[in-house]
Each structure stands twice: as structure tokens, then as C-alpha cells.
């Protein structure tokens, strides 16, 4: 199962979904995890999405494009996400997970791995088996 992490440095979950210029993509299995790639949407913050915020149709298209480019991931870790963007992820079968403060990707993966092996919630069990 692929997991995306909104990140500025490839090490920490430290970015908002819309303005994230990069997502670290990991493959998670019952045995562990490995980095697959860094998907870049922009150098630094995704200024194009930020600047289009007041232009509904253009902004919506840009967010939808980002969602489509992450659609092979079952889970997306981030610091913040707007309601409409979260709904788009869920509609594609992706689970957005907000972290309250910056956390390392490694720590997030370790916790997820433990949860998978002990008592995964129904949505996680379904994501792993699909």
C-alpha cells in the first residue's frame, strides 16, 4: 500500500495539503516500508495553488489535479487540509490523516506499522486489502 506524506524536507510531515510542493511516497507492507519516490508539484511551496485560492474554478482544477496525481496512495499524511480537499481524497478512496504538529515520516510509519500488526481500524484493514 502506498502512503503519501506532505513534506518540505522529505523527512518530516510538516505541510498543508494544498500548499505542499512535495510528497514523499512510501510503500508499506506487513514487513516494513521503503521510500518509493519524492513527487514534486513545485519548488518549495505550491504557490500556484495558493495564488489561485480566490478563483474557484481554477483553484478547484489545480487541487483536483494534485489529488489525481496522488490517487495511487491509500493514505495521505499532512498538517492541514480544507474540507473540500479532504472530501476529494475520500471520494478517491484515500484517507487524509492530520498530524497536530510536525512529526517525522519515520515515526508515522512506525506507528502505522504497529497499528497494522495489532488492531487496525476497519478503514485501514480495507485499505491494506484493496
mmCIF file of N, CA and C in Angstrom:
data_model
loop_
_atom_site.group_PDB
_atom_site.id
_atom_site.type_symbol
_atom_site.label_atom_id
_atom_site.label_comp_id
_atom_site.label_asym_id
_atom_site.label_seq_id
_atom_site.Cartn_x
_atom_site.Cartn_y
_atom_site.Cartn_z
ATOM 1 N N UNK A 1 0.849 -1.169 0.000
ATOM 2 C CA UNK A 1 0.000 0.000 0.000
ATOM 3 C C UNK A 1 0.897 1.235 0.000
ATOM 4 N N UNK A 2 0.575 2.202 -0.864
ATOM 5 C CA UNK A 2 1.357 3.431 -0.928
ATOM 6 C C UNK A 2 0.767 4.480 0.018
ATOM 7 N N UNK A 3 1.685 5.232 0.627
ATOM 8 C CA UNK A 3 1.310 6.292 1.550
ATOM 9 C C UNK A 3 2.061 7.556 1.150
ATOM 10 N N UNK A 4 1.359 8.688 1.140
ATOM 11 C CA UNK A 4 1.960 9.977 0.793
ATOM 12 C C UNK A 4 2.093 10.834 2.047
ATOM 13 N N UNK A 5 3.195 11.574 2.128
ATOM 14 C CA UNK A 5 3.456 12.469 3.253
ATOM 15 C C UNK A 5 3.732 13.866 2.711
ATOM 16 N N UNK A 6 2.922 14.853 3.117
ATOM 17 C CA UNK A 6 3.148 16.239 2.732
ATOM 18 C C UNK A 6 4.371 16.727 3.501
ATOM 19 N N UNK A 7 5.416 17.111 2.767
ATOM 20 C CA UNK A 7 6.686 17.413 3.405
ATOM 21 C C UNK A 7 7.436 18.532 2.684
ATOM 22 N N UNK A 8 8.220 19.273 3.451
ATOM 23 C CA UNK A 8 9.076 20.289 2.840
ATOM 24 C C UNK A 8 10.507 19.785 2.697
ATOM 25 N N UNK A 9 10.850 18.741 3.490
ATOM 26 C CA UNK A 9 12.242 18.282 3.534
ATOM 27 C C UNK A 9 12.439 16.796 3.256
ATOM 28 N N UNK A 10 11.344 16.063 3.022
ATOM 29 C CA UNK A 10 11.453 14.625 2.781
ATOM 30 C C UNK A 10 11.681 13.822 4.046
ATOM 31 N N UNK A 11 11.716 14.488 5.202
ATOM 32 C CA UNK A 11 11.978 13.829 6.479
ATOM 33 C C UNK A 11 10.789 13.935 7.425
ATOM 34 N N UNK A 12 10.103 15.068 7.389
ATOM 35 C CA UNK A 12 9.005 15.337 8.323
ATOM 36 C C UNK A 12 7.677 15.563 7.619
ATOM 37 N N UNK A 13 6.582 15.234 8.315
ATOM 38 C CA UNK A 13 5.247 15.624 7.878
ATOM 39 C C UNK A 13 5.085 17.043 8.423
ATOM 40 N N UNK A 14 5.166 18.033 7.537
ATOM 41 C CA UNK A 14 5.194 19.414 8.013
ATOM 42 C C UNK A 14 4.533 20.402 7.053
ATOM 43 N N UNK A 15 3.584 19.914 6.259
ATOM 44 C CA UNK A 15 2.987 20.818 5.282
ATOM 45 C C UNK A 15 1.499 20.572 5.109
ATOM 46 N N UNK A 16 0.806 21.635 4.724
ATOM 47 C CA UNK A 16 -0.614 21.655 4.399
ATOM 48 C C UNK A 16 -0.790 20.976 3.039
ATOM 49 N N UNK A 17 -1.869 20.253 2.851
ATOM 50 C CA UNK A 17 -2.086 19.526 1.595
ATOM 51 C C UNK A 17 -1.973 20.425 0.372
ATOM 52 N N UNK A 18 -2.749 21.505 0.346
ATOM 53 C CA UNK A 18 -2.800 22.342 -0.846
ATOM 54 C C UNK A 18 -1.487 23.015 -1.188
ATOM 55 N N UNK A 19 -0.789 23.510 -0.189
ATOM 56 C CA UNK A 19 0.444 24.240 -0.491
ATOM 57 C C UNK A 19 1.686 23.359 -0.545
ATOM 58 N N UNK A 20 1.522 22.054 -0.287
ATOM 59 C CA UNK A 20 2.664 21.137 -0.334
ATOM 60 C C UNK A 20 3.221 21.065 -1.746
ATOM 61 N N UNK A 21 4.491 21.386 -1.867
ATOM 62 C CA UNK A 21 5.154 21.292 -3.163
ATOM 63 C C UNK A 21 5.751 19.919 -3.393
ATOM 64 N N UNK A 22 5.751 19.099 -2.321
ATOM 65 C CA UNK A 22 6.366 17.774 -2.431
ATOM 66 C C UNK A 22 5.663 16.790 -1.489
ATOM 67 N N UNK A 23 5.556 15.559 -1.956
ATOM 68 C CA UNK A 23 5.045 14.459 -1.146
ATOM 69 C C UNK A 23 6.047 13.313 -1.220
ATOM 70 N N UNK A 24 6.403 12.776 -0.066
ATOM 71 C CA UNK A 24 7.247 11.577 -0.017
ATOM 72 C C UNK A 24 6.302 10.382 -0.114
ATOM 73 N N UNK A 25 6.561 9.495 -1.048
ATOM 74 C CA UNK A 25 5.702 8.327 -1.267
ATOM 75 C C UNK A 25 6.435 7.079 -0.784
ATOM 76 N N UNK A 26 5.791 6.362 0.139
ATOM 77 C CA UNK A 26 6.357 5.141 0.698
ATOM 78 C C UNK A 26 5.456 3.963 0.383
ATOM 79 N N UNK A 27 6.067 2.808 0.273
ATOM 80 C CA UNK A 27 5.338 1.542 0.151
ATOM 81 C C UNK A 27 5.359 0.897 1.532
ATOM 82 N N UNK A 28 4.187 0.577 2.052
ATOM 83 C CA UNK A 28 4.069 -0.056 3.370
ATOM 84 C C UNK A 28 3.549 -1.478 3.185
ATOM 85 N N UNK A 29 4.259 -2.433 3.785
ATOM 86 C CA UNK A 29 3.811 -3.828 3.783
ATOM 87 C C UNK A 29 3.770 -4.306 5.229
ATOM 88 N N UNK A 30 3.323 -5.507 5.451
ATOM 89 C CA UNK A 30 3.289 -6.055 6.802
ATOM 90 C C UNK A 30 4.699 -6.202 7.379
ATOM 91 N N UNK A 31 5.690 -6.271 6.512
ATOM 92 C CA UNK A 31 7.073 -6.468 6.950
ATOM 93 C C UNK A 31 7.848 -5.173 7.169
ATOM 94 N N UNK A 32 7.357 -4.059 6.633
ATOM 95 C CA UNK A 32 8.092 -2.806 6.774
ATOM 96 C C UNK A 32 7.678 -1.796 5.725
ATOM 97 N N UNK A 33 8.593 -0.898 5.395
ATOM 98 C CA UNK A 33 8.293 0.166 4.452
ATOM 99 C C UNK A 33 9.571 0.627 3.758
ATOM 100 N N UNK A 34 9.371 1.256 2.594
ATOM 101 C CA UNK A 34 10.524 1.810 1.885
ATOM 102 C C UNK A 34 10.080 3.015 1.069
ATOM 103 N N UNK A 35 10.985 3.960 0.916
ATOM 104 C CA UNK A 35 10.723 5.144 0.111
ATOM 105 C C UNK A 35 10.676 4.739 -1.356
ATOM 106 N N UNK A 36 9.618 5.147 -2.025
ATOM 107 C CA UNK A 36 9.457 4.865 -3.453
ATOM 108 C C UNK A 36 9.937 6.067 -4.270
ATOM 109 N N UNK A 37 9.474 7.264 -3.899
ATOM 110 C CA UNK A 37 9.829 8.460 -4.659
ATOM 111 C C UNK A 37 9.431 9.717 -3.900
ATOM 112 N N UNK A 38 9.973 10.834 -4.363
ATOM 113 C CA UNK A 38 9.532 12.158 -3.920
ATOM 114 C C UNK A 38 8.784 12.756 -5.104
ATOM 115 N N UNK A 39 7.482 12.980 -4.944
ATOM 116 C CA UNK A 39 6.684 13.576 -6.020
ATOM 117 C C UNK A 39 6.664 15.084 -5.815
ATOM 118 N N UNK A 40 7.170 15.788 -6.794
ATOM 119 C CA UNK A 40 7.253 17.251 -6.692
ATOM 120 C C UNK A 40 6.153 17.904 -7.523
ATOM 121 N N UNK A 41 5.483 18.840 -6.886
ATOM 122 C CA UNK A 41 4.450 19.628 -7.548
ATOM 123 C C UNK A 41 4.942 21.048 -7.786
ATOM 124 N N UNK A 42 5.962 21.454 -7.022
ATOM 125 C CA UNK A 42 6.534 22.799 -7.136
ATOM 126 C C UNK A 42 7.864 22.806 -6.390
ATOM 127 N N UNK A 43 8.686 23.808 -6.674
ATOM 128 C CA UNK A 43 9.888 24.019 -5.878
ATOM 129 C C UNK A 43 9.454 24.801 -4.650
ATOM 130 N N UNK A 44 9.628 24.223 -3.477
ATOM 131 C CA UNK A 44 9.139 24.878 -2.260
ATOM 132 C C UNK A 44 7.638 24.704 -2.163
ATOM 133 N N UNK A 45 6.971 25.758 -1.719
ATOM 134 C CA UNK A 45 5.507 25.704 -1.597
ATOM 135 C C UNK A 45 4.848 25.741 -2.971
ATOM 136 N N UNK A 46 3.660 25.158 -3.053
ATOM 137 C CA UNK A 46 2.900 25.150 -4.305
ATOM 138 C C UNK A 46 2.182 26.490 -4.436
ATOM 139 N N UNK A 47 2.934 27.500 -4.870
ATOM 140 C CA UNK A 47 2.422 28.868 -4.957
ATOM 141 C C UNK A 47 1.246 28.974 -5.923
ATOM 142 N N UNK A 48 1.234 28.174 -6.976
ATOM 143 C CA UNK A 48 0.148 28.246 -7.956
ATOM 144 C C UNK A 48 -1.193 27.947 -7.298
ATOM 145 N N UNK A 49 -1.232 26.951 -6.440
ATOM 146 C CA UNK A 49 -2.485 26.635 -5.736
ATOM 147 C C UNK A 49 -2.820 27.744 -4.743
ATOM 148 N N UNK A 50 -1.827 28.220 -4.021
ATOM 149 C CA UNK A 50 -2.072 29.301 -3.050
ATOM 150 C C UNK A 50 -2.606 30.553 -3.740
ATOM 151 N N UNK A 51 -2.018 30.917 -4.869
ATOM 152 C CA UNK A 51 -2.412 32.138 -5.570
ATOM 153 C C UNK A 51 -3.766 32.022 -6.261
ATOM 154 N N UNK A 52 -4.209 30.804 -6.535
ATOM 155 C CA UNK A 52 -5.493 30.616 -7.219
ATOM 156 C C UNK A 52 -6.664 30.503 -6.238
ATOM 157 N N UNK A 53 -6.386 30.631 -4.953
ATOM 158 C CA UNK A 53 -7.408 30.383 -3.939
ATOM 159 C C UNK A 53 -8.691 31.190 -4.149
ATOM 160 N N UNK A 54 -8.617 32.402 -4.632
ATOM 161 C CA UNK A 54 -9.820 33.209 -4.830
ATOM 162 C C UNK A 54 -10.516 32.976 -6.159
ATOM 163 N N UNK A 55 -9.948 32.142 -7.005
ATOM 164 C CA UNK A 55 -10.510 31.884 -8.331
ATOM 165 C C UNK A 55 -11.015 30.440 -8.342
ATOM 166 N N UNK A 56 -12.255 30.286 -7.948
ATOM 167 C CA UNK A 56 -12.818 28.968 -7.644
ATOM 168 C C UNK A 56 -12.532 27.883 -8.677
ATOM 169 N N UNK A 57 -12.887 28.107 -9.915
ATOM 170 C CA UNK A 57 -12.767 27.048 -10.922
ATOM 171 C C UNK A 57 -11.309 26.647 -11.153
ATOM 172 N N UNK A 58 -10.429 27.623 -11.263
ATOM 173 C CA UNK A 58 -9.004 27.333 -11.487
ATOM 174 C C UNK A 58 -8.423 26.614 -10.271
ATOM 175 N N UNK A 59 -8.750 27.119 -9.086
ATOM 176 C CA UNK A 59 -8.254 26.507 -7.843
ATOM 177 C C UNK A 59 -8.744 25.058 -7.727
ATOM 178 N N UNK A 60 -10.017 24.862 -7.976
ATOM 179 C CA UNK A 60 -10.587 23.511 -7.898
ATOM 180 C C UNK A 60 -9.905 22.556 -8.863
ATOM 181 N N UNK A 61 -9.635 23.015 -10.082
ATOM 182 C CA UNK A 61 -8.955 22.179 -11.073
ATOM 183 C C UNK A 61 -7.545 21.822 -10.623
ATOM 184 N N UNK A 62 -6.851 22.779 -10.021
ATOM 185 C CA UNK A 62 -5.478 22.529 -9.572
ATOM 186 C C UNK A 62 -5.456 21.537 -8.406
ATOM 187 N N UNK A 63 -6.385 21.696 -7.481
ATOM 188 C CA UNK A 63 -6.458 20.761 -6.346
ATOM 189 C C UNK A 63 -6.835 19.374 -6.863
ATOM 190 N N UNK A 64 -7.791 19.311 -7.788
ATOM 191 C CA UNK A 64 -8.201 18.025 -8.339
ATOM 192 C C UNK A 64 -7.038 17.345 -9.057
ATOM 193 N N UNK A 65 -6.214 18.117 -9.726
ATOM 194 C CA UNK A 65 -5.049 17.565 -10.411
ATOM 195 C C UNK A 65 -4.068 16.964 -9.396
ATOM 196 N N UNK A 66 -3.870 17.634 -8.279
ATOM 197 C CA UNK A 66 -2.971 17.122 -7.234
ATOM 198 C C UNK A 66 -3.535 15.819 -6.658
ATOM 199 N N UNK A 67 -4.833 15.797 -6.409
ATOM 200 C CA UNK A 67 -5.479 14.587 -5.891
ATOM 201 C C UNK A 67 -5.285 13.440 -6.886
ATOM 202 N N UNK A 68 -5.502 13.710 -8.165
ATOM 203 C CA UNK A 68 -5.361 12.668 -9.194
ATOM 204 C C UNK A 68 -3.937 12.124 -9.247
ATOM 205 N N UNK A 69 -2.940 12.996 -9.064
ATOM 206 C CA UNK A 69 -1.543 12.561 -9.123
ATOM 207 C C UNK A 69 -1.116 11.781 -7.883
ATOM 208 N N UNK A 70 -1.944 11.797 -6.848
ATOM 209 C CA UNK A 70 -1.665 11.030 -5.629
ATOM 210 C C UNK A 70 -2.637 9.853 -5.467
ATOM 211 N N UNK A 71 -3.482 9.625 -6.454
ATOM 212 C CA UNK A 71 -4.573 8.653 -6.341
ATOM 213 C C UNK A 71 -4.121 7.213 -6.121
ATOM 214 N N UNK A 72 -2.851 6.899 -6.384
ATOM 215 C CA UNK A 72 -2.374 5.535 -6.136
ATOM 216 C C UNK A 72 -2.013 5.319 -4.660
ATOM 217 N N UNK A 73 -2.125 6.367 -3.856
ATOM 218 C CA UNK A 73 -1.830 6.272 -2.426
ATOM 219 C C UNK A 73 -3.127 6.065 -1.643
ATOM 220 N N UNK A 74 -3.090 5.231 -0.641
ATOM 221 C CA UNK A 74 -4.276 4.948 0.169
ATOM 222 C C UNK A 74 -4.411 5.891 1.355
ATOM 223 N N UNK A 75 -3.280 6.446 1.816
ATOM 224 C CA UNK A 75 -3.268 7.332 2.975
ATOM 225 C C UNK A 75 -2.410 8.540 2.632
ATOM 226 N N UNK A 76 -2.843 9.733 3.093
ATOM 227 C CA UNK A 76 -2.068 10.951 2.904
ATOM 228 C C UNK A 76 -1.928 11.628 4.266
ATOM 229 N N UNK A 77 -0.694 11.722 4.749
ATOM 230 C CA UNK A 77 -0.409 12.422 5.999
ATOM 231 C C UNK A 77 -0.123 13.879 5.687
ATOM 232 N N UNK A 78 -0.635 14.797 6.529
ATOM 233 C CA UNK A 78 -0.480 16.223 6.314
ATOM 234 C C UNK A 78 -0.714 16.975 7.614
ATOM 235 N N UNK A 79 -0.407 18.277 7.626
ATOM 236 C CA UNK A 79 -0.652 19.062 8.835
ATOM 237 C C UNK A 79 -2.038 19.699 8.819
ATOM 238 N N UNK A 80 -2.517 20.055 7.648
ATOM 239 C CA UNK A 80 -3.838 20.679 7.490
ATOM 240 C C UNK A 80 -4.401 20.319 6.126
ATOM 241 N N UNK A 81 -5.740 20.363 6.052
ATOM 242 C CA UNK A 81 -6.416 20.160 4.767
ATOM 243 C C UNK A 81 -7.801 20.778 4.872
ATOM 244 N N UNK A 82 -8.209 21.448 3.816
ATOM 245 C CA UNK A 82 -9.550 22.019 3.797
ATOM 246 C C UNK A 82 -10.596 20.936 3.574
ATOM 247 N N UNK A 83 -11.807 21.219 3.982
ATOM 248 C CA UNK A 83 -12.910 20.265 3.845
ATOM 249 C C UNK A 83 -13.124 19.766 2.427
ATOM 250 N N UNK A 84 -13.187 20.667 1.431
ATOM 251 C CA UNK A 84 -13.400 20.200 0.058
ATOM 252 C C UNK A 84 -12.270 19.294 -0.440
ATOM 253 N N UNK A 85 -11.030 19.614 -0.068
ATOM 254 C CA UNK A 85 -9.900 18.773 -0.498
ATOM 255 C C UNK A 85 -9.955 17.416 0.185
ATOM 256 N N UNK A 86 -10.293 17.404 1.470
ATOM 257 C CA UNK A 86 -10.422 16.133 2.197
ATOM 258 C C UNK A 86 -11.505 15.270 1.564
ATOM 259 N N UNK A 87 -12.613 15.896 1.187
ATOM 260 C CA UNK A 87 -13.708 15.148 0.553
ATOM 261 C C UNK A 87 -13.257 14.548 -0.778
ATOM 262 N N UNK A 88 -12.427 15.269 -1.522
ATOM 263 C CA UNK A 88 -11.915 14.744 -2.793
ATOM 264 C C UNK A 88 -11.037 13.519 -2.567
ATOM 265 N N UNK A 89 -10.186 13.579 -1.538
ATOM 266 C CA UNK A 89 -9.338 12.424 -1.234
ATOM 267 C C UNK A 89 -10.199 11.215 -0.881
ATOM 268 N N UNK A 90 -11.154 11.420 0.000
ATOM 269 C CA UNK A 90 -12.009 10.320 0.452
ATOM 270 C C UNK A 90 -12.783 9.724 -0.725
ATOM 271 N N UNK A 91 -13.273 10.585 -1.609
ATOM 272 C CA UNK A 91 -14.019 10.114 -2.786
ATOM 273 C C UNK A 91 -13.152 9.205 -3.666
ATOM 274 N N UNK A 92 -11.839 9.447 -3.677
ATOM 275 C CA UNK A 92 -10.906 8.615 -4.453
ATOM 276 C C UNK A 92 -10.442 7.388 -3.664
ATOM 277 N N UNK A 93 -10.975 7.199 -2.452
ATOM 278 C CA UNK A 93 -10.586 6.044 -1.648
ATOM 279 C C UNK A 93 -9.311 6.264 -0.852
ATOM 280 N N UNK A 94 -8.972 7.527 -0.632
ATOM 281 C CA UNK A 94 -7.760 7.877 0.104
ATOM 282 C C UNK A 94 -8.158 8.433 1.482
ATOM 283 N N UNK A 95 -7.365 8.127 2.500
ATOM 284 C CA UNK A 95 -7.661 8.597 3.848
ATOM 285 C C UNK A 95 -6.684 9.705 4.233
ATOM 286 N N UNK A 96 -7.186 10.951 4.428
ATOM 287 C CA UNK A 96 -6.306 12.004 4.915
ATOM 288 C C UNK A 96 -6.097 11.848 6.421
ATOM 289 N N UNK A 97 -4.855 11.966 6.863
ATOM 290 C CA UNK A 97 -4.548 11.890 8.294
ATOM 291 C C UNK A 97 -3.795 13.157 8.679
ATOM 292 N N UNK A 98 -4.426 13.952 9.556
ATOM 293 C CA UNK A 98 -3.807 15.187 10.025
ATOM 294 C C UNK A 98 -2.946 14.908 11.250
ATOM 295 N N UNK A 99 -1.755 15.480 11.243
ATOM 296 C CA UNK A 99 -0.901 15.420 12.427
ATOM 297 C C UNK A 99 -1.005 16.772 13.113
ATOM 298 N N UNK A 100 -1.024 16.769 14.438
ATOM 299 C CA UNK A 100 -1.224 18.013 15.184
ATOM 300 C C UNK A 100 -0.005 18.915 15.137
ATOM 301 N N UNK A 101 1.164 18.317 15.061
ATOM 302 C CA UNK A 101 2.405 19.082 14.981
ATOM 303 C C UNK A 101 3.369 18.318 14.098
ATOM 304 N N UNK A 102 4.433 18.980 13.695
ATOM 305 C CA UNK A 102 5.424 18.331 12.848
ATOM 306 C C UNK A 102 5.899 17.032 13.489
ATOM 307 N N UNK A 103 5.901 15.977 12.689
ATOM 308 C CA UNK A 103 6.332 14.659 13.148
ATOM 309 C C UNK A 103 7.159 14.038 12.028
ATOM 310 N N UNK A 104 8.116 13.200 12.389
ATOM 311 C CA UNK A 104 8.935 12.584 11.345
ATOM 312 C C UNK A 104 8.120 11.541 10.575
ATOM 313 N N UNK A 105 8.440 11.419 9.306
ATOM 314 C CA UNK A 105 7.791 10.413 8.466
ATOM 315 C C UNK A 105 8.095 9.031 9.039
ATOM 316 N N UNK A 106 9.324 8.833 9.465
ATOM 317 C CA UNK A 106 9.750 7.556 10.045
ATOM 318 C C UNK A 106 8.869 7.174 11.239
ATOM 319 N N UNK A 107 8.645 8.131 12.143
ATOM 320 C CA UNK A 107 7.804 7.872 13.317
ATOM 321 C C UNK A 107 6.373 7.538 12.907
ATOM 322 N N UNK A 108 5.853 8.256 11.926
ATOM 323 C CA UNK A 108 4.493 7.998 11.436
ATOM 324 C C UNK A 108 4.387 6.597 10.852
ATOM 325 N N UNK A 109 5.388 6.192 10.094
ATOM 326 C CA UNK A 109 5.392 4.853 9.509
ATOM 327 C C UNK A 109 5.507 3.772 10.578
ATOM 328 N N UNK A 110 6.344 3.995 11.579
ATOM 329 C CA UNK A 110 6.494 3.025 12.671
ATOM 330 C C UNK A 110 5.159 2.813 13.386
ATOM 331 N N UNK A 111 4.475 3.919 13.708
ATOM 332 C CA UNK A 111 3.178 3.829 14.398
ATOM 333 C C UNK A 111 2.147 3.106 13.534
ATOM 334 N N UNK A 112 2.143 3.424 12.258
ATOM 335 C CA UNK A 112 1.200 2.785 11.344
ATOM 336 C C UNK A 112 1.466 1.288 11.246
ATOM 337 N N UNK A 113 2.726 0.917 11.210
ATOM 338 C CA UNK A 113 3.116 -0.488 11.137
ATOM 339 C C UNK A 113 2.656 -1.248 12.382
ATOM 340 N N UNK A 114 2.834 -0.644 13.542
ATOM 341 C CA UNK A 114 2.393 -1.263 14.801
ATOM 342 C C UNK A 114 0.871 -1.412 14.793
ATOM 343 N N UNK A 115 0.171 -0.374 14.366
ATOM 344 C CA UNK A 115 -1.292 -0.429 14.298
ATOM 345 C C UNK A 115 -1.747 -1.527 13.353
ATOM 346 N N UNK A 116 -1.056 -1.651 12.218
ATOM 347 C CA UNK A 116 -1.393 -2.690 11.245
ATOM 348 C C UNK A 116 -1.255 -4.085 11.842
ATOM 349 N N UNK A 117 -0.210 -4.268 12.648
ATOM 350 C CA UNK A 117 0.062 -5.592 13.217
ATOM 351 C C UNK A 117 -0.777 -5.914 14.447
ATOM 352 N N UNK A 118 -1.311 -4.892 15.108
ATOM 353 C CA UNK A 118 -2.059 -5.137 16.341
ATOM 354 C C UNK A 118 -3.556 -5.069 16.108
ATOM 355 N N UNK A 119 -4.091 -3.880 16.000
ATOM 356 C CA UNK A 119 -5.546 -3.756 15.843
ATOM 357 C C UNK A 119 -5.897 -2.625 14.874
ATOM 358 N N UNK A 120 -5.761 -2.903 13.574
ATOM 359 C CA UNK A 120 -6.072 -1.859 12.601
ATOM 360 C C UNK A 120 -7.564 -1.528 12.584
ATOM 361 N N UNK A 121 -7.899 -0.238 12.497
ATOM 362 C CA UNK A 121 -9.316 0.125 12.364
ATOM 363 C C UNK A 121 -9.848 -0.389 11.027
ATOM 364 N N UNK A 122 -11.158 -0.515 10.896
ATOM 365 C CA UNK A 122 -11.739 -1.071 9.658
ATOM 366 C C UNK A 122 -11.271 -0.369 8.382
ATOM 367 N N UNK A 123 -11.148 0.958 8.374
ATOM 368 C CA UNK A 123 -10.738 1.667 7.168
ATOM 369 C C UNK A 123 -9.321 1.282 6.754
ATOM 370 N N UNK A 124 -8.442 1.044 7.745
ATOM 371 C CA UNK A 124 -7.056 0.674 7.439
ATOM 372 C C UNK A 124 -6.991 -0.769 6.939
ATOM 373 N N UNK A 125 -7.756 -1.641 7.552
ATOM 374 C CA UNK A 125 -7.812 -3.031 7.100
ATOM 375 C C UNK A 125 -8.277 -3.089 5.646
ATOM 376 N N UNK A 126 -9.290 -2.292 5.340
ATOM 377 C CA UNK A 126 -9.831 -2.247 3.973
ATOM 378 C C UNK A 126 -8.782 -1.697 3.004
ATOM 379 N N UNK A 127 -8.070 -0.648 3.404
ATOM 380 C CA UNK A 127 -7.040 -0.051 2.535
ATOM 381 C C UNK A 127 -5.927 -1.035 2.237
ATOM 382 N N UNK A 128 -5.532 -1.814 3.217
ATOM 383 C CA UNK A 128 -4.453 -2.788 3.043
ATOM 384 C C UNK A 128 -4.897 -3.909 2.102
ATOM 385 N N UNK A 129 -6.148 -4.295 2.198
ATOM 386 C CA UNK A 129 -6.637 -5.426 1.411
ATOM 387 C C UNK A 129 -7.155 -5.051 0.026
ATOM 388 N N UNK A 130 -7.148 -3.765 -0.299
ATOM 389 C CA UNK A 130 -7.685 -3.386 -1.621
ATOM 390 C C UNK A 130 -6.580 -3.155 -2.621
#
